[in-house]
Amino acid sequence: TIGGSNRESVKFFPFIFTIFLTILLANALGLIPYGTTVTSYLIITLGLTLTVWIGTFTIAAQRFGIQYFGHFLPSGIPVGMYPFLVVIELISYFMRVVSLSVRLFANMFAGHTLLVVLSGFGWGMMTSTISVFVFYPMPILAVLVLVGLETGVAFIQAYVFTMLTCIYIDEAINPHIH
């Protein structure tokens, strides 16, 4: 996903792999009963996102200096449109922080909250009477299916965060400056 020379791309591998494992393990730890995932707290996901965002901006600023800001102006547009487009592009650039952090936070928070609620409901039904436990195992089966889905979501969210990080790094080292 990070274009350019292999040598240049490979130097980001430890960072990318660390982010992926950190998010994956944090998400998976939330699946332990009575546990919580740290990625269901907005301040944690915001911290991770700011680290990525500041890092990619720093890389771009070191490599290209003031020319990097040419990336905010598409080629072939009239000069009168420059102020309008620069504002839109800057808002878009800063909204990366919001979108990346809120995406991870909201998915993990919603999934784990649903898992806790349905687990409590299933456990309450299963322990209410022995006949419910024997003849109606559906609440526990539903919780098991949901745990499987949440495990998939934990992996997918780590993957999405990592891939977006790779895209942002690629844009920092290979900007489309006009």
Coordinates of N, CA and C in Angstrom, one line a residue:
T1 N 0.8 -1.2 0.0 CA 0.0 0.0 0.0 C 0.9 1.3 0.0
I2 N 2.0 1.2 0.7 CA 2.9 2.3 0.7 C 3.8 2.2 -0.6
G3 N 3.6 3.1 -1.5 CA 4.3 3.0 -2.8 C 5.7 3.6 -2.7
G4 N 6.4 3.6 -3.8 CA 7.7 4.1 -3.8 C 8.7 3.0 -3.8
S5 N 10.0 3.2 -3.4 CA 11.0 2.2 -3.4 C 10.7 1.2 -2.3
N6 N 11.1 0.0 -2.5 CA 10.9 -1.0 -1.4 C 11.6 -0.7 -0.2
R7 N 12.8 -0.2 -0.3 CA 13.6 0.2 0.9 C 12.9 1.3 1.7
E8 N 12.4 2.2 1.0 CA 11.7 3.3 1.7 C 10.4 2.8 2.4
S9 N 9.7 1.9 1.7 CA 8.4 1.4 2.3 C 8.7 0.5 3.4
V10 N 9.7 -0.3 3.4 CA 10.0 -1.3 4.4 C 10.4 -0.6 5.7
K11 N 11.0 0.5 5.7 CA 11.4 1.2 6.9 C 10.2 1.5 7.8
F12 N 9.0 1.6 7.2 CA 7.8 1.8 8.0 C 7.1 0.6 8.6
F13 N 7.6 -0.6 8.2 CA 7.0 -1.8 8.6 C 6.9 -2.0 10.1
P14 N 8.0 -1.7 10.9 CA 7.9 -1.9 12.4 C 6.7 -1.0 13.0
F15 N 6.6 0.2 12.5 CA 5.6 1.1 13.0 C 4.2 0.5 12.6
I16 N 4.0 0.2 11.4 CA 2.7 -0.3 10.9 C 2.4 -1.6 11.6
F17 N 3.3 -2.5 11.8 CA 3.1 -3.8 12.4 C 2.7 -3.6 13.9
T18 N 3.4 -2.7 14.5 CA 3.1 -2.4 16.0 C 1.7 -1.8 16.1
I19 N 1.3 -0.9 15.3 CA 0.0 -0.4 15.3 C -1.1 -1.5 15.2
F20 N -0.8 -2.3 14.2 CA -1.8 -3.4 13.9 C -1.9 -4.3 15.1
L21 N -0.8 -4.8 15.6 CA -0.8 -5.7 16.8 C -1.4 -5.0 18.0
T22 N -1.1 -3.8 18.2 CA -1.6 -3.1 19.4 C -3.1 -3.0 19.3
I23 N -3.6 -2.6 18.2 CA -5.1 -2.5 18.1 C -5.8 -3.8 18.1
L24 N -5.2 -4.8 17.4 CA -5.8 -6.1 17.4 C -5.8 -6.7 18.8
L25 N -4.7 -6.6 19.6 CA -4.7 -7.2 20.9 C -5.6 -6.4 21.9
A26 N -5.7 -5.1 21.7 CA -6.6 -4.3 22.6 C -8.0 -4.7 22.3
N27 N -8.3 -4.9 21.0 CA -9.7 -5.2 20.7 C -10.0 -6.6 21.2
A28 N -9.1 -7.6 21.1 CA -9.3 -8.9 21.5 C -9.4 -9.0 23.0
L29 N -8.7 -8.2 23.7 CA -8.8 -8.3 25.2 C -10.2 -7.9 25.7
G30 N -10.9 -7.1 24.9 CA -12.2 -6.7 25.2 C -13.2 -7.8 25.1
L31 N -12.8 -8.9 24.5 CA -13.7 -10.1 24.4 C -13.7 -11.0 25.6
I32 N -12.7 -10.8 26.5 CA -12.6 -11.5 27.7 C -13.8 -11.1 28.6
P33 N -14.5 -12.1 29.2 CA -15.7 -11.7 30.0 C -15.2 -10.7 31.2
Y34 N -16.1 -9.8 31.4 CA -15.9 -8.7 32.4 C -14.7 -7.8 32.0
G35 N -14.2 -7.9 30.8 CA -13.1 -7.0 30.4 C -13.6 -5.9 29.5
T36 N -12.8 -5.0 29.2 CA -13.1 -3.9 28.3 C -11.9 -3.7 27.3
T37 N -12.3 -3.2 26.2 CA -11.2 -2.9 25.2 C -10.9 -1.4 25.4
V38 N -9.6 -1.1 25.4 CA -9.2 0.3 25.5 C -9.6 1.1 24.2
T39 N -9.8 0.4 23.1 CA -10.1 1.1 21.9 C -11.6 1.5 21.9
S40 N -12.3 1.2 22.9 CA -13.7 1.7 23.0 C -13.7 3.0 23.8
Y41 N -12.6 3.6 24.0 CA -12.5 4.9 24.7 C -11.9 5.9 23.6
L42 N -12.7 6.9 23.4 CA -12.3 7.9 22.3 C -10.9 8.5 22.6
I43 N -10.6 8.7 23.8 CA -9.3 9.4 24.1 C -8.1 8.5 23.6
I44 N -8.3 7.2 23.7 CA -7.2 6.3 23.3 C -7.1 6.3 21.7
T45 N -8.3 6.1 21.1 CA -8.2 6.1 19.6 C -7.8 7.5 19.1
L46 N -8.2 8.5 19.7 CA -7.7 9.9 19.3 C -6.2 10.0 19.5
G47 N -5.6 9.4 20.6 CA -4.2 9.4 20.7 C -3.5 8.7 19.7
L48 N -4.0 7.5 19.3 CA -3.4 6.7 18.3 C -3.4 7.4 16.9
T49 N -4.6 8.0 16.6 CA -4.8 8.7 15.4 C -3.9 10.0 15.3
L50 N -3.8 10.7 16.4 CA -2.9 11.9 16.4 C -1.5 11.5 16.2
T51 N -1.1 10.4 16.7 CA 0.3 9.9 16.5 C 0.6 9.7 15.0
V52 N -0.4 9.0 14.4 CA -0.2 8.7 13.0 C -0.3 10.1 12.2
W53 N -1.2 10.9 12.5 CA -1.4 12.1 11.7 C -0.2 13.1 11.9
I54 N 0.3 13.3 13.1 CA 1.4 14.1 13.3 C 2.7 13.5 12.7
G55 N 2.8 12.2 12.8 CA 3.9 11.5 12.1 C 4.0 11.7 10.6
T56 N 2.8 11.5 10.0 CA 2.8 11.6 8.5 C 3.0 13.1 8.1
F57 N 2.5 14.0 8.9 CA 2.7 15.4 8.5 C 4.2 15.8 8.7
T58 N 4.8 15.2 9.7 CA 6.2 15.5 10.0 C 7.1 14.9 8.8
I59 N 6.7 13.7 8.4 CA 7.5 13.1 7.3 C 7.4 13.9 6.1
A60 N 6.1 14.4 5.7 CA 5.9 15.2 4.5 C 6.6 16.5 4.6
A61 N 6.6 17.2 5.8 CA 7.2 18.5 6.0 C 8.7 18.3 5.9
Q62 N 9.3 17.3 6.4 CA 10.7 17.1 6.3 C 11.2 16.8 4.9
R63 N 10.4 16.1 4.1 CA 10.8 15.7 2.8 C 10.5 16.8 1.8
F64 N 9.4 17.5 1.9 CA 9.0 18.4 0.8 C 8.9 19.9 1.3
G65 N 9.0 20.1 2.5 CA 8.9 21.5 3.0 C 7.6 22.2 2.6
I66 N 7.7 23.4 2.2 CA 6.5 24.2 1.9 C 5.8 23.7 0.6
Q67 N 6.6 23.0 -0.2 CA 6.0 22.4 -1.5 C 4.9 21.4 -1.2
Y68 N 4.9 20.8 0.0 CA 3.9 19.8 0.3 C 2.5 20.4 0.3
F69 N 2.4 21.7 0.6 CA 1.1 22.3 0.6 C 0.5 22.5 -0.8
G70 N 1.4 22.3 -1.8 CA 0.9 22.3 -3.2 C -0.1 21.1 -3.4
H71 N 0.0 20.2 -2.5 CA -0.9 19.0 -2.5 C -2.3 19.4 -2.3
F72 N -2.5 20.5 -1.7 CA -3.9 21.0 -1.4 C -4.6 21.7 -2.6
L73 N -3.8 21.9 -3.6 CA -4.4 22.6 -4.8 C -4.3 21.7 -6.0
P74 N -5.4 21.2 -6.5 CA -5.4 20.3 -7.7 C -5.0 21.2 -8.9
S75 N -4.4 20.5 -9.9 CA -3.9 21.3 -11.0 C -5.0 21.6 -12.0
G76 N -4.8 22.7 -12.7 CA -5.8 23.1 -13.7 C -7.0 23.9 -13.2
I77 N -6.9 24.4 -12.0 CA -8.1 25.2 -11.5 C -7.8 26.7 -11.6
P78 N -8.8 27.5 -11.7 CA -8.6 28.9 -11.8 C -8.1 29.5 -10.5
V79 N -7.3 30.5 -10.6 CA -6.7 31.1 -9.4 C -7.8 31.6 -8.4
G80 N -8.9 32.1 -8.9 CA -9.9 32.6 -8.1 C -10.5 31.5 -7.2
M81 N -10.4 30.3 -7.5 CA -10.9 29.1 -6.7 C -9.9 28.7 -5.6
Y82 N -8.7 29.2 -5.7 CA -7.6 28.8 -4.7 C -8.1 28.9 -3.3
P83 N -8.6 30.0 -2.8 CA -8.9 30.1 -1.4 C -10.0 29.1 -1.0
F84 N -11.0 29.0 -1.8 CA -12.1 28.1 -1.6 C -11.6 26.6 -1.5
L85 N -10.8 26.2 -2.4 CA -10.3 24.8 -2.5 C -9.3 24.6 -1.3
V86 N -8.5 25.5 -1.0 CA -7.5 25.3 0.1 C -8.3 25.1 1.4
V87 N -9.3 25.9 1.6 CA -10.1 25.7 2.9 C -10.7 24.3 2.9
I88 N -11.3 23.9 1.8 CA -11.9 22.5 1.7 C -10.9 21.4 1.9
E89 N -9.7 21.6 1.3 CA -8.7 20.6 1.4 C -8.1 20.5 2.8
L90 N -8.0 21.7 3.5 CA -7.5 21.7 4.8 C -8.5 21.0 5.8
I91 N -9.7 21.4 5.6 CA -10.8 20.7 6.4 C -10.7 19.2 6.3
S92 N -10.6 18.8 5.0 CA -10.5 17.4 4.7 C -9.3 16.7 5.4
Y93 N -8.2 17.4 5.3 CA -7.0 16.9 5.9 C -7.1 16.8 7.4
F94 N -7.7 17.8 8.1 CA -7.8 17.7 9.5 C -8.9 16.7 10.0
M95 N -9.9 16.5 9.1 CA -11.0 15.5 9.5 C -10.5 14.1 9.5
R96 N -9.3 13.8 8.9 CA -8.8 12.5 9.0 C -8.6 12.0 10.5
V97 N -8.3 13.0 11.3 CA -8.1 12.6 12.7 C -9.4 12.2 13.3
V98 N -10.5 12.9 13.0 CA -11.8 12.6 13.5 C -12.3 11.3 12.9
S99 N -12.2 11.1 11.6 CA -12.8 9.9 11.0 C -12.0 8.7 11.4
L100 N -10.7 8.7 11.5 CA -10.0 7.5 11.9 C -10.2 7.1 13.3
S101 N -10.2 8.1 14.2 CA -10.4 7.8 15.6 C -11.8 7.4 15.9
V102 N -12.8 8.1 15.4 CA -14.2 7.8 15.7 C -14.6 6.5 15.1
R103 N -14.1 6.1 13.9 CA -14.4 4.8 13.3 C -14.1 3.7 14.2
L104 N -12.8 3.7 14.7 CA -12.4 2.6 15.6 C -13.2 2.6 16.9
F105 N -13.3 3.8 17.5 CA -14.0 3.9 18.7 C -15.4 3.4 18.6
A106 N -16.2 3.9 17.7 CA -17.6 3.6 17.6 C -17.8 2.2 17.3
N107 N -17.1 1.6 16.4 CA -17.2 0.1 16.1 C -17.0 -0.7 17.3
M108 N -15.9 -0.5 18.0 CA -15.5 -1.3 19.2 C -16.5 -1.0 20.4
F109 N -16.9 0.2 20.6 CA -17.8 0.5 21.7 C -19.1 -0.1 21.4
A110 N -19.7 0.0 20.2 CA -21.0 -0.5 19.9 C -21.0 -2.0 20.0
G111 N -20.0 -2.7 19.4 CA -20.0 -4.1 19.4 C -19.9 -4.7 20.8
H112 N -19.0 -4.1 21.6 CA -18.7 -4.7 22.9 C -19.9 -4.4 23.8
T113 N -20.5 -3.2 23.6 CA -21.7 -2.9 24.4 C -22.9 -3.9 24.1
L114 N -23.1 -4.1 22.8 CA -24.1 -5.1 22.4 C -23.8 -6.5 23.0
L115 N -22.5 -6.9 23.0 CA -22.1 -8.2 23.5 C -22.4 -8.3 25.0
V116 N -22.1 -7.2 25.7 CA -22.4 -7.2 27.2 C -23.9 -7.3 27.5
V117 N -24.6 -6.5 26.7 CA -26.1 -6.5 27.0 C -26.7 -7.9 26.7
L118 N -26.4 -8.4 25.5 CA -26.9 -9.7 25.1 C -26.4 -10.9 26.0
S119 N -25.2 -10.7 26.4 CA -24.6 -11.8 27.4 C -25.4 -11.8 28.7
G120 N -25.6 -10.6 29.2 CA -26.4 -10.5 30.5 C -27.8 -11.0 30.3
F121 N -28.4 -10.7 29.2 CA -29.7 -11.1 28.9 C -29.8 -12.7 28.8
G122 N -28.8 -13.2 28.0 CA -28.7 -14.7 27.8 C -28.4 -15.4 29.1
W123 N -27.5 -14.8 29.9 CA -27.2 -15.5 31.2 C -28.4 -15.4 32.1
G124 N -29.1 -14.3 32.1 CA -30.3 -14.2 33.0 C -31.4 -15.2 32.6
M125 N -31.6 -15.4 31.3 CA -32.5 -16.4 30.8 C -32.1 -17.8 31.2
M126 N -30.8 -18.1 31.0 CA -30.3 -19.5 31.2 C -30.3 -19.8 32.7
T127 N -30.2 -18.9 33.6 CA -30.2 -19.2 35.0 C -31.6 -19.0 35.7
S128 N -32.6 -18.6 34.9 CA -33.9 -18.4 35.5 C -34.5 -19.7 35.9
T129 N -34.6 -20.7 35.1 CA -35.1 -22.0 35.4 C -34.3 -23.1 34.7
I130 N -34.3 -24.3 35.2 CA -33.6 -25.4 34.6 C -34.2 -25.8 33.2
S131 N -35.6 -25.6 33.1 CA -36.2 -26.0 31.8 C -35.8 -25.0 30.7
V132 N -35.6 -23.7 31.0 CA -35.1 -22.8 30.0 C -33.7 -23.2 29.6
F133 N -32.9 -23.6 30.5 CA -31.5 -24.0 30.3 C -31.5 -25.2 29.3
V134 N -32.3 -26.1 29.6 CA -32.3 -27.4 28.8 C -32.9 -27.3 27.5
F135 N -34.1 -26.7 27.5 CA -34.9 -26.7 26.2 C -34.7 -25.5 25.3
Y136 N -34.2 -24.4 25.8 CA -34.0 -23.2 25.0 C -32.6 -22.6 25.1
P137 N -31.6 -23.3 24.5 CA -30.2 -22.8 24.5 C -29.9 -21.7 23.6
M138 N -31.0 -21.2 22.9 CA -30.7 -20.1 21.9 C -30.0 -18.8 22.5
P139 N -30.4 -18.4 23.7 CA -29.7 -17.2 24.1 C -28.1 -17.3 24.2
I140 N -27.7 -18.5 24.7 CA -26.3 -18.7 24.7 C -25.7 -18.9 23.4
L141 N -26.4 -19.6 22.5 CA -25.9 -19.8 21.1 C -25.8 -18.4 20.4
A142 N -26.8 -17.5 20.6 CA -26.7 -16.2 20.0 C -25.5 -15.4 20.5
V143 N -25.2 -15.6 21.8 CA -24.0 -14.9 22.4 C -22.7 -15.5 21.8
L144 N -22.7 -16.8 21.6 CA -21.5 -17.4 21.0 C -21.3 -16.9 19.5
V145 N -22.4 -16.8 18.8 CA -22.3 -16.3 17.4 C -21.8 -14.8 17.4
L146 N -22.4 -14.0 18.4 CA -22.0 -12.6 18.5 C -20.5 -12.5 18.9
V147 N -20.0 -13.4 19.7 CA -18.6 -13.4 20.1 C -17.7 -13.6 18.8
G148 N -18.2 -14.6 18.0 CA -17.5 -14.8 16.7 C -17.5 -13.6 15.8
L149 N -18.6 -12.9 15.7 CA -18.7 -11.7 14.9 C -17.8 -10.6 15.5
E150 N -17.8 -10.5 16.8 CA -17.0 -9.4 17.4 C -15.5 -9.7 17.2
T151 N -15.1 -11.0 17.2 CA -13.7 -11.4 16.9 C -13.4 -10.9 15.5
G152 N -14.3 -11.1 14.6 CA -14.0 -10.7 13.2 C -13.9 -9.2 13.1
V153 N -14.8 -8.5 13.8 CA -14.8 -7.0 13.8 C -13.5 -6.5 14.5
A154 N -13.0 -7.2 15.5 CA -11.8 -6.7 16.1 C -10.6 -6.8 15.1
F155 N -10.6 -7.9 14.3 CA -9.5 -8.0 13.3 C -9.7 -7.0 12.2
I156 N -10.9 -6.9 11.7 CA -11.2 -5.9 10.6 C -10.9 -4.5 11.0
Q157 N -11.2 -4.1 12.2 CA -11.0 -2.7 12.6 C -9.5 -2.5 12.7
A158 N -8.7 -3.4 13.2 CA -7.3 -3.3 13.3 C -6.7 -3.2 11.8
Y159 N -7.2 -4.0 10.9 CA -6.8 -4.0 9.5 C -7.1 -2.6 8.9
V160 N -8.3 -2.1 9.1 CA -8.7 -0.9 8.4 C -7.9 0.3 9.0
F161 N -7.7 0.3 10.3 CA -6.8 1.4 10.8 C -5.4 1.3 10.3
T162 N -4.9 0.1 10.1 CA -3.6 0.0 9.6 C -3.5 0.3 8.1
M163 N -4.5 -0.1 7.4 CA -4.4 0.3 5.9 C -4.6 1.8 5.7
L164 N -5.4 2.4 6.5 CA -5.6 3.9 6.3 C -4.3 4.6 6.7
T165 N -3.6 4.0 7.8 CA -2.3 4.6 8.1 C -1.3 4.4 7.0
C166 N -1.3 3.3 6.3 CA -0.4 3.1 5.2 C -0.7 4.1 4.1
I167 N -2.0 4.3 3.8 CA -2.4 5.3 2.8 C -1.9 6.7 3.1
Y168 N -2.1 7.0 4.4 CA -1.6 8.4 4.8 C -0.1 8.5 4.7
I169 N 0.6 7.5 5.1 CA 2.1 7.5 4.9 C 2.5 7.6 3.5
D170 N 1.8 6.8 2.6 CA 2.1 6.8 1.2 C 1.9 8.3 0.7
E171 N 0.8 8.9 1.1 CA 0.5 10.3 0.6 C 1.6 11.2 1.1
A172 N 2.2 11.0 2.3 CA 3.2 11.8 2.8 C 4.5 11.7 2.1
I173 N 4.8 10.4 1.7 CA 6.1 10.2 1.0 C 6.0 10.3 -0.5
N174 N 4.8 10.2 -1.1 CA 4.6 10.3 -2.5 C 3.4 11.2 -2.8
P175 N 3.5 12.5 -2.4 CA 2.3 13.4 -2.6 C 2.2 13.7 -4.1
H176 N 1.0 14.0 -4.4 CA 0.7 14.4 -5.8 C 0.7 16.0 -5.9
I177 N 1.9 16.5 -5.8 CA 2.1 17.9 -5.8 C 2.0 18.5 -7.2
H178 N 1.2 19.5 -7.4 CA 1.1 20.1 -8.7 C 1.6 21.5 -8.7

